[in-house]
Coordinates of C-alpha atoms and ligand atoms in Angstrom, one line a residue:
M23 CA 3.7 -20.2 13.0
I24 CA 0.6 -18.7 11.3
E25 CA 2.1 -15.5 10.0
L26 CA -0.4 -12.7 9.8
R27 CA 1.9 -9.8 10.6
S28 CA 2.1 -8.7 7.0
D29 CA 1.5 -9.7 3.4
T30 CA 5.2 -9.0 2.9
F31 CA 6.0 -12.4 4.3
T32 CA 4.9 -14.2 1.2
L33 CA 7.5 -16.5 -0.5
P34 CA 7.8 -16.8 -4.2
T35 CA 5.7 -19.6 -5.7
R36 CA 7.3 -22.5 -7.7
E37 CA 6.0 -20.8 -10.9
M38 CA 7.8 -17.6 -9.9
R39 CA 11.0 -19.4 -9.1
R40 CA 10.9 -21.2 -12.5
A41 CA 10.3 -17.9 -14.2
M42 CA 13.2 -16.3 -12.3
A43 CA 15.6 -19.1 -13.3
D44 CA 14.7 -18.9 -16.9
A45 CA 14.4 -15.2 -17.4
P46 CA 16.4 -13.5 -20.2
L47 CA 18.6 -10.8 -18.7
G48 CA 20.5 -7.7 -19.6
D49 CA 21.8 -4.5 -17.9
D50 CA 18.6 -2.6 -16.9
V51 CA 20.5 0.6 -16.3
Y52 CA 21.3 0.5 -20.0
G53 CA 17.6 -0.3 -20.6
E54 CA 18.6 -3.7 -21.9
D55 CA 17.0 -6.2 -19.6
P56 CA 14.2 -7.7 -21.7
T57 CA 12.4 -9.2 -18.6
V58 CA 12.3 -5.8 -16.9
R59 CA 11.0 -4.3 -20.1
A60 CA 8.3 -6.9 -20.3
L61 CA 7.2 -6.3 -16.7
E62 CA 7.2 -2.5 -17.2
E63 CA 5.1 -2.8 -20.4
L64 CA 2.7 -5.3 -18.7
A65 CA 2.3 -2.9 -15.7
A66 CA 1.7 0.2 -17.9
E67 CA -0.9 -1.7 -20.0
T68 CA -2.6 -3.2 -17.0
L69 CA -2.8 0.1 -15.2
G70 CA -3.9 1.9 -18.4
K71 CA -1.0 4.4 -18.3
E72 CA 1.7 5.2 -20.8
A73 CA 4.8 3.9 -19.0
A74 CA 6.1 2.2 -15.8
C75 CA 9.5 1.9 -14.1
L76 CA 10.6 -1.0 -11.8
M77 CA 11.7 0.3 -8.4
P78 CA 13.4 -1.6 -5.6
S79 CA 10.6 -0.8 -3.1
G80 CA 7.3 1.1 -2.7
T81 CA 9.1 3.6 -0.5
M82 CA 11.5 4.4 -3.3
A83 CA 8.7 4.5 -5.8
N84 CA 6.8 7.0 -3.7
L85 CA 9.9 9.1 -3.0
A86 CA 10.9 9.3 -6.6
S87 CA 7.3 10.2 -7.6
L88 CA 7.3 13.0 -5.0
L89 CA 10.7 14.3 -6.1
V90 CA 9.5 14.4 -9.7
H91 CA 6.2 16.2 -8.9
A92 CA 7.4 18.7 -6.3
P93 CA 10.3 21.2 -6.5
R94 CA 12.3 22.2 -3.4
G95 CA 10.2 24.2 -1.0
A96 CA 6.9 23.0 -2.4
K97 CA 4.5 21.1 -0.2
V98 CA 2.7 17.8 -0.8
L99 CA -0.6 17.1 0.9
V100 CA -0.6 13.7 2.5
G101 CA -2.9 11.8 4.8
S102 CA -1.9 11.9 8.5
E103 CA -2.3 8.0 8.6
S104 CA -0.7 7.4 5.2
D105 CA 2.3 5.2 4.6
I106 CA 4.1 8.1 2.9
Y107 CA 3.7 10.2 6.0
V108 CA 4.1 7.6 8.8
Y109 CA 6.4 4.9 7.5
E110 CA 8.8 6.4 4.8
A111 CA 11.3 8.2 7.1
G112 CA 10.5 11.6 5.8
G113 CA 12.3 10.9 2.5
A114 CA 10.8 13.8 0.5
S115 CA 12.0 16.3 3.2
V116 CA 15.4 14.8 3.5
C117 CA 16.1 14.3 -0.2
G118 CA 13.9 16.9 -1.9
G119 CA 13.5 19.8 0.5
I120 CA 9.7 19.1 0.3
V121 CA 7.2 20.0 3.0
Y122 CA 4.7 17.3 4.1
E123 CA 1.4 18.8 5.0
P124 CA -0.5 16.1 7.0
I125 CA -4.3 16.1 6.3
P126 CA -6.5 14.2 8.8
T127 CA -7.2 10.7 7.4
Q128 CA -10.8 9.7 7.8
P129 CA -11.5 6.2 9.3
D130 CA -12.5 5.1 5.7
G131 CA -9.2 6.3 4.3
R132 CA -10.4 9.5 2.6
L133 CA -9.0 13.0 3.0
L134 CA -11.9 15.4 3.1
L135 CA -11.9 18.0 0.3
E136 CA -12.5 20.8 2.8
D137 CA -9.5 19.7 4.8
L138 CA -7.4 19.6 1.6
A139 CA -8.8 23.1 0.6
A140 CA -7.4 24.5 3.8
G141 CA -3.9 23.6 2.6
F142 CA -4.2 26.0 -0.3
P143 CA -3.5 29.7 0.4
V144 CA -6.4 32.0 -0.6
D145 CA -4.0 34.1 -2.6
G146 CA -2.1 31.3 -4.3
D147 CA 1.0 33.4 -4.9
D148 CA 1.3 34.8 -1.4
P149 CA 5.1 34.4 -0.9
Q150 CA 4.7 33.5 2.8
F151 CA 3.4 30.1 1.9
A152 CA 5.0 26.9 0.6
R153 CA 3.3 26.2 -2.8
P154 CA 1.1 23.1 -3.0
A155 CA 2.3 20.8 -5.7
L156 CA 0.7 17.4 -5.1
I157 CA -2.0 15.5 -3.3
C158 CA -1.3 11.9 -2.3
V159 CA -4.0 9.3 -1.4
E160 CA -3.7 5.6 -0.5
N161 CA -5.8 2.7 -1.9
T162 CA -6.3 0.4 -0.2
H163 CA -5.5 2.2 3.0
N164 CA -3.3 0.2 5.3
R165 CA -3.8 1.9 8.6
C166 CA -7.5 2.1 7.9
G167 CA -7.8 -1.6 7.8
G168 CA -7.5 -2.1 4.0
A169 CA -10.3 0.3 3.3
I170 CA -11.1 0.9 -0.4
L171 CA -11.5 4.5 -1.7
P172 CA -14.9 4.9 -3.5
E173 CA -14.5 5.6 -7.2
E174 CA -16.7 8.7 -7.1
Y175 CA -14.5 10.1 -4.3
I176 CA -11.4 9.8 -6.5
E177 CA -13.3 11.4 -9.4
R178 CA -14.1 14.4 -7.1
L179 CA -10.5 14.6 -6.0
R180 CA -9.4 14.8 -9.6
R181 CA -11.7 17.8 -10.3
F182 CA -10.4 19.4 -7.0
A183 CA -6.8 18.9 -8.1
D184 CA -7.5 20.2 -11.6
E185 CA -9.1 23.4 -10.3
R186 CA -6.1 24.0 -8.1
R187 CA -3.5 22.9 -10.7
V188 CA -1.8 20.3 -8.7
A189 CA -1.1 16.7 -9.5
L190 CA -2.6 13.6 -7.9
H191 CA -0.5 10.6 -6.9
L192 CA -1.8 7.3 -5.6
D193 CA 0.1 5.1 -3.2
G194 CA -1.4 2.0 -4.6
A195 CA 0.7 -0.5 -2.7
R196 CA -2.4 -2.7 -2.6
V197 CA -4.4 -1.2 -5.4
F198 CA -4.9 -4.7 -6.9
N199 CA -6.6 -5.7 -3.7
A200 CA -9.0 -2.7 -4.2
A201 CA -9.7 -3.7 -7.8
V202 CA -10.3 -7.4 -7.1
A203 CA -12.5 -6.7 -4.0
S204 CA -14.6 -4.2 -5.9
G205 CA -14.8 -6.2 -9.1
V206 CA -13.5 -3.3 -11.2
P207 CA -10.5 -3.4 -13.6
V208 CA -7.5 -1.8 -11.9
A209 CA -7.1 0.6 -14.8
Q210 CA -10.6 2.0 -14.1
L211 CA -9.8 2.5 -10.4
V212 CA -6.7 4.5 -11.3
R213 CA -7.9 6.4 -14.4
H214 CA -8.3 9.7 -12.4
V215 CA -4.8 9.8 -10.8
D216 CA -1.8 11.2 -12.7
T217 CA 0.7 8.7 -11.2
L218 CA 0.8 5.8 -8.9
Q219 CA 3.0 3.1 -7.4
F220 CA 2.0 -0.4 -6.7
C221 CA 3.9 -3.1 -4.8
L222 CA 4.8 -6.6 -6.2
S223 CA 6.0 -7.6 -2.8
K224 CA 2.7 -7.5 -0.8
G225 CA -0.3 -9.7 -1.6
L226 CA 0.8 -10.1 -5.2
G227 CA 3.5 -12.3 -3.6
A228 CA 6.7 -11.5 -5.5
P229 CA 9.9 -11.2 -3.4
V230 CA 11.0 -7.7 -4.3
G231 CA 9.8 -4.6 -6.2
S232 CA 7.3 -1.9 -7.0
L233 CA 6.4 0.0 -10.1
A234 CA 6.1 3.7 -10.6
V235 CA 3.5 4.3 -13.3
G236 CA 2.2 7.3 -15.2
R237 CA 2.9 9.4 -18.4
A238 CA 6.0 8.6 -20.3
D239 CA 7.7 12.0 -19.5
F240 CA 7.0 11.4 -15.7
V241 CA 8.4 7.9 -15.9
A242 CA 11.6 9.1 -17.7
E243 CA 12.2 11.5 -14.8
V244 CA 11.5 8.8 -12.2
R245 CA 14.2 6.7 -14.0
R246 CA 16.7 9.5 -13.5
V247 CA 15.8 9.9 -9.9
R248 CA 15.9 6.1 -9.3
K249 CA 19.5 6.1 -10.5
M250 CA 20.3 9.1 -8.2
L251 CA 18.8 7.4 -5.2
G252 CA 20.9 4.3 -5.9
G253 CA 18.0 2.2 -7.1
G254 CA 19.4 1.4 -10.6
M255 CA 19.6 -2.4 -10.7
R256 CA 21.5 -4.3 -13.3
Q257 CA 20.2 -7.8 -14.2
A258 CA 16.9 -7.0 -12.4
G259 CA 15.1 -9.4 -14.7
V260 CA 15.5 -12.1 -12.1
L261 CA 13.2 -10.1 -9.9
A262 CA 10.9 -8.8 -12.7
A263 CA 10.3 -12.4 -13.8
A264 CA 8.5 -13.1 -10.5
G265 CA 6.7 -9.8 -10.8
I266 CA 5.2 -10.7 -14.2
V267 CA 3.8 -14.0 -12.7
A268 CA 2.5 -11.9 -9.8
V269 CA 0.6 -9.4 -11.9
R270 CA -0.8 -12.1 -14.2
N271 CA -2.1 -14.0 -11.1
A272 CA -3.6 -10.9 -9.3
G273 CA -7.0 -12.5 -9.3
R274 CA -5.9 -14.9 -6.5
L275 CA -6.2 -12.0 -4.1
A276 CA -9.9 -12.9 -3.8
E277 CA -8.9 -15.9 -1.8
D278 CA -7.0 -13.6 0.7
H279 CA -10.1 -11.5 1.0
E280 CA -12.3 -14.5 1.7
N281 CA -9.8 -15.6 4.4
A282 CA -9.8 -12.2 6.0
A283 CA -13.6 -12.1 6.0
A284 CA -13.7 -15.5 7.7
L285 CA -11.1 -14.4 10.2
A286 CA -13.1 -11.3 11.0
R287 CA -16.3 -13.4 11.5
G288 CA -14.5 -15.8 13.7
L289 CA -12.9 -13.1 15.8
A290 CA -16.3 -11.2 16.2
G291 CA -17.6 -14.3 18.0
I292 CA -14.9 -14.2 20.7
P293 CA -15.7 -12.3 24.0
G294 CA -13.1 -9.6 24.7
I295 CA -12.3 -9.0 21.0
E296 CA -13.8 -6.0 19.2
I297 CA -14.1 -6.1 15.4
D298 CA -16.7 -5.1 12.9
P299 CA -16.6 -7.8 10.2
G300 CA -18.5 -5.5 7.8
E301 CA -15.4 -3.2 7.7
V302 CA -13.1 -6.0 6.4
R303 CA -13.2 -5.7 2.7
T304 CA -9.7 -6.7 1.6
N305 CA -6.9 -8.7 3.2
I306 CA -6.5 -6.6 6.4
C307 CA -8.3 -7.3 9.6
M308 CA -8.0 -4.7 12.4
F309 CA -9.3 -5.5 15.8
R310 CA -8.9 -4.6 19.5
V311 CA -8.6 -6.6 22.6
T312 CA -11.2 -5.0 25.1
D313 CA -10.7 -7.7 27.8
P314 CA -9.2 -5.6 30.6
R315 CA -6.8 -8.4 31.7
F316 CA -4.8 -7.7 28.5
T317 CA -2.7 -5.0 27.1
W318 CA -2.1 -5.3 23.3
Q319 CA 1.5 -6.3 24.1
S320 CA 0.4 -9.2 26.4
F321 CA -2.2 -10.3 23.8
V322 CA 0.3 -10.3 21.0
A323 CA 2.9 -12.2 23.1
S324 CA 0.3 -14.8 24.2
A325 CA -0.9 -15.4 20.7
R326 CA 2.7 -15.8 19.5
E327 CA 3.4 -18.4 22.2
L328 CA 0.5 -20.5 20.7
G329 CA 1.7 -20.1 17.1
L330 CA 0.0 -17.0 15.8
A331 CA 1.9 -13.9 14.8
V332 CA -0.1 -10.6 14.5
G333 CA 1.2 -7.0 14.6
E334 CA 0.2 -3.7 16.2
L335 CA -0.6 -0.6 14.2
G336 CA -0.7 2.2 16.8
H337 CA -3.4 3.2 19.3
G338 CA -3.6 -0.5 20.4
R339 CA -5.1 -1.6 17.1
I340 CA -4.0 -5.1 16.2
R341 CA -3.5 -6.0 12.5
A342 CA -3.8 -9.4 10.9
V343 CA -3.1 -9.6 7.2
T344 CA -4.0 -12.6 4.9
H345 CA -1.8 -13.6 2.0
S346 CA -0.9 -16.5 -0.2
G347 CA 1.0 -18.3 2.6
V348 CA -2.2 -18.6 4.7
T349 CA -4.9 -21.2 4.0
G350 CA -8.5 -21.5 5.1
H351 CA -7.3 -24.1 7.6
D352 CA -4.8 -21.6 9.1
I353 CA -7.6 -19.1 9.6
E354 CA -9.7 -21.6 11.6
A355 CA -6.6 -22.4 13.6
A356 CA -5.9 -18.6 14.2
V357 CA -9.5 -18.1 15.5
S358 CA -9.0 -21.1 17.9
I359 CA -5.7 -19.6 19.1
V360 CA -7.3 -16.2 19.8
A361 CA -10.2 -17.9 21.6
K362 CA -7.8 -19.9 23.7
V363 CA -5.7 -16.9 24.6
L364 CA -8.8 -15.0 25.7
S365 CA -10.2 -17.9 27.7
R366 CA -7.1 -18.6 29.7
G367 CA -5.9 -14.9 30.2
P368 CA -2.4 -13.4 29.9
E369 CA -0.9 -14.8 33.0
Y370 CA 0.0 -18.1 31.4
Ligands
LIG14 C1 4.3 -1.4 2.0 C2 3.8 -0.1 1.7 C3 4.6 0.9 1.1 C4 6.1 0.8 0.9 O1 6.5 -0.4 0.3 P1 8.0 -1.0 0.6 O2 8.2 -1.8 -0.6 O3 7.8 -1.7 1.9 O4 8.9 0.1 0.7 C5 4.0 2.1 0.7 N1 2.7 2.3 0.9 C6 1.9 1.3 1.5 C7 0.4 1.7 1.6 C8 2.4 0.1 1.9 O5 1.6 -0.7 2.4

């Protein structure tokens, strides 16, 4: 099976497994796992922030970040298509009494400043309104096909947040993809956000984990919330060891981007498939099946029968994600499978 449903299907490399086997360990809830410490220091340094905390998942890293930034009854402004709003089970409402205010996500992943501005009461202290505490953005943007937020946009967002005295959090699950694709050091891409989380378990290829990153006082609070949520892990160095290898090898994401671009070009040549290869800048390809004989369900099922797994992302958009488990040869095979599915129709 050519597995393009997600970059979370990556398996640890031989180098990761060796590092996991040999990692020096301790109890990380006591702060005594040297491998976790090393990963957290590497992450903070790589992202250009003061500190970082290893979390079991991106979902928990975002949740802990929101809980630290926003008191009960406050609101956080999030994209209507963001992972935080769509895929994280409303955790900040459930656990923190926080209101999510969904802001329309533009097709390129941005939230317009005028839309954000509407989330702020004219009289900031009017007691009718929940107080805005935080703005969240996503880079790259998953449901916008791996779109990269422009640097000057993030800079304008920073000024906007400063004027309104709210914090700025980045869901950077795939921020290394953004950095590698734009040829900019990741620390430069995130210099205007207060805090961020990034995933080790997506294209970076480690089995488990995310890091919450920011100022030392923020990270100390995240550590407390992590324990409260049940995310304190003991000899977590076995996981962190793979994470260190993953962060050091982040440059390999370029290969995933080349594969995604090749896939997009191949798909664009197939009648009945709609895709703009110019929009594929990182490791996510979004396309539609316009051939009226198919529903997205019948297309996905037919492709799967022929050995290609892809996913659906709402509104009939089909998602194919490249990662370290996918070769250039697999991409050629994937294009052939899609061509075959379209040529013979769904009845087969
Ligand atoms: C995967 C993902 C998350 C959540 O990470 P998990 O480790 O799966 O909980 C958050 N944000 C984005 C954009 C993601 O793609």
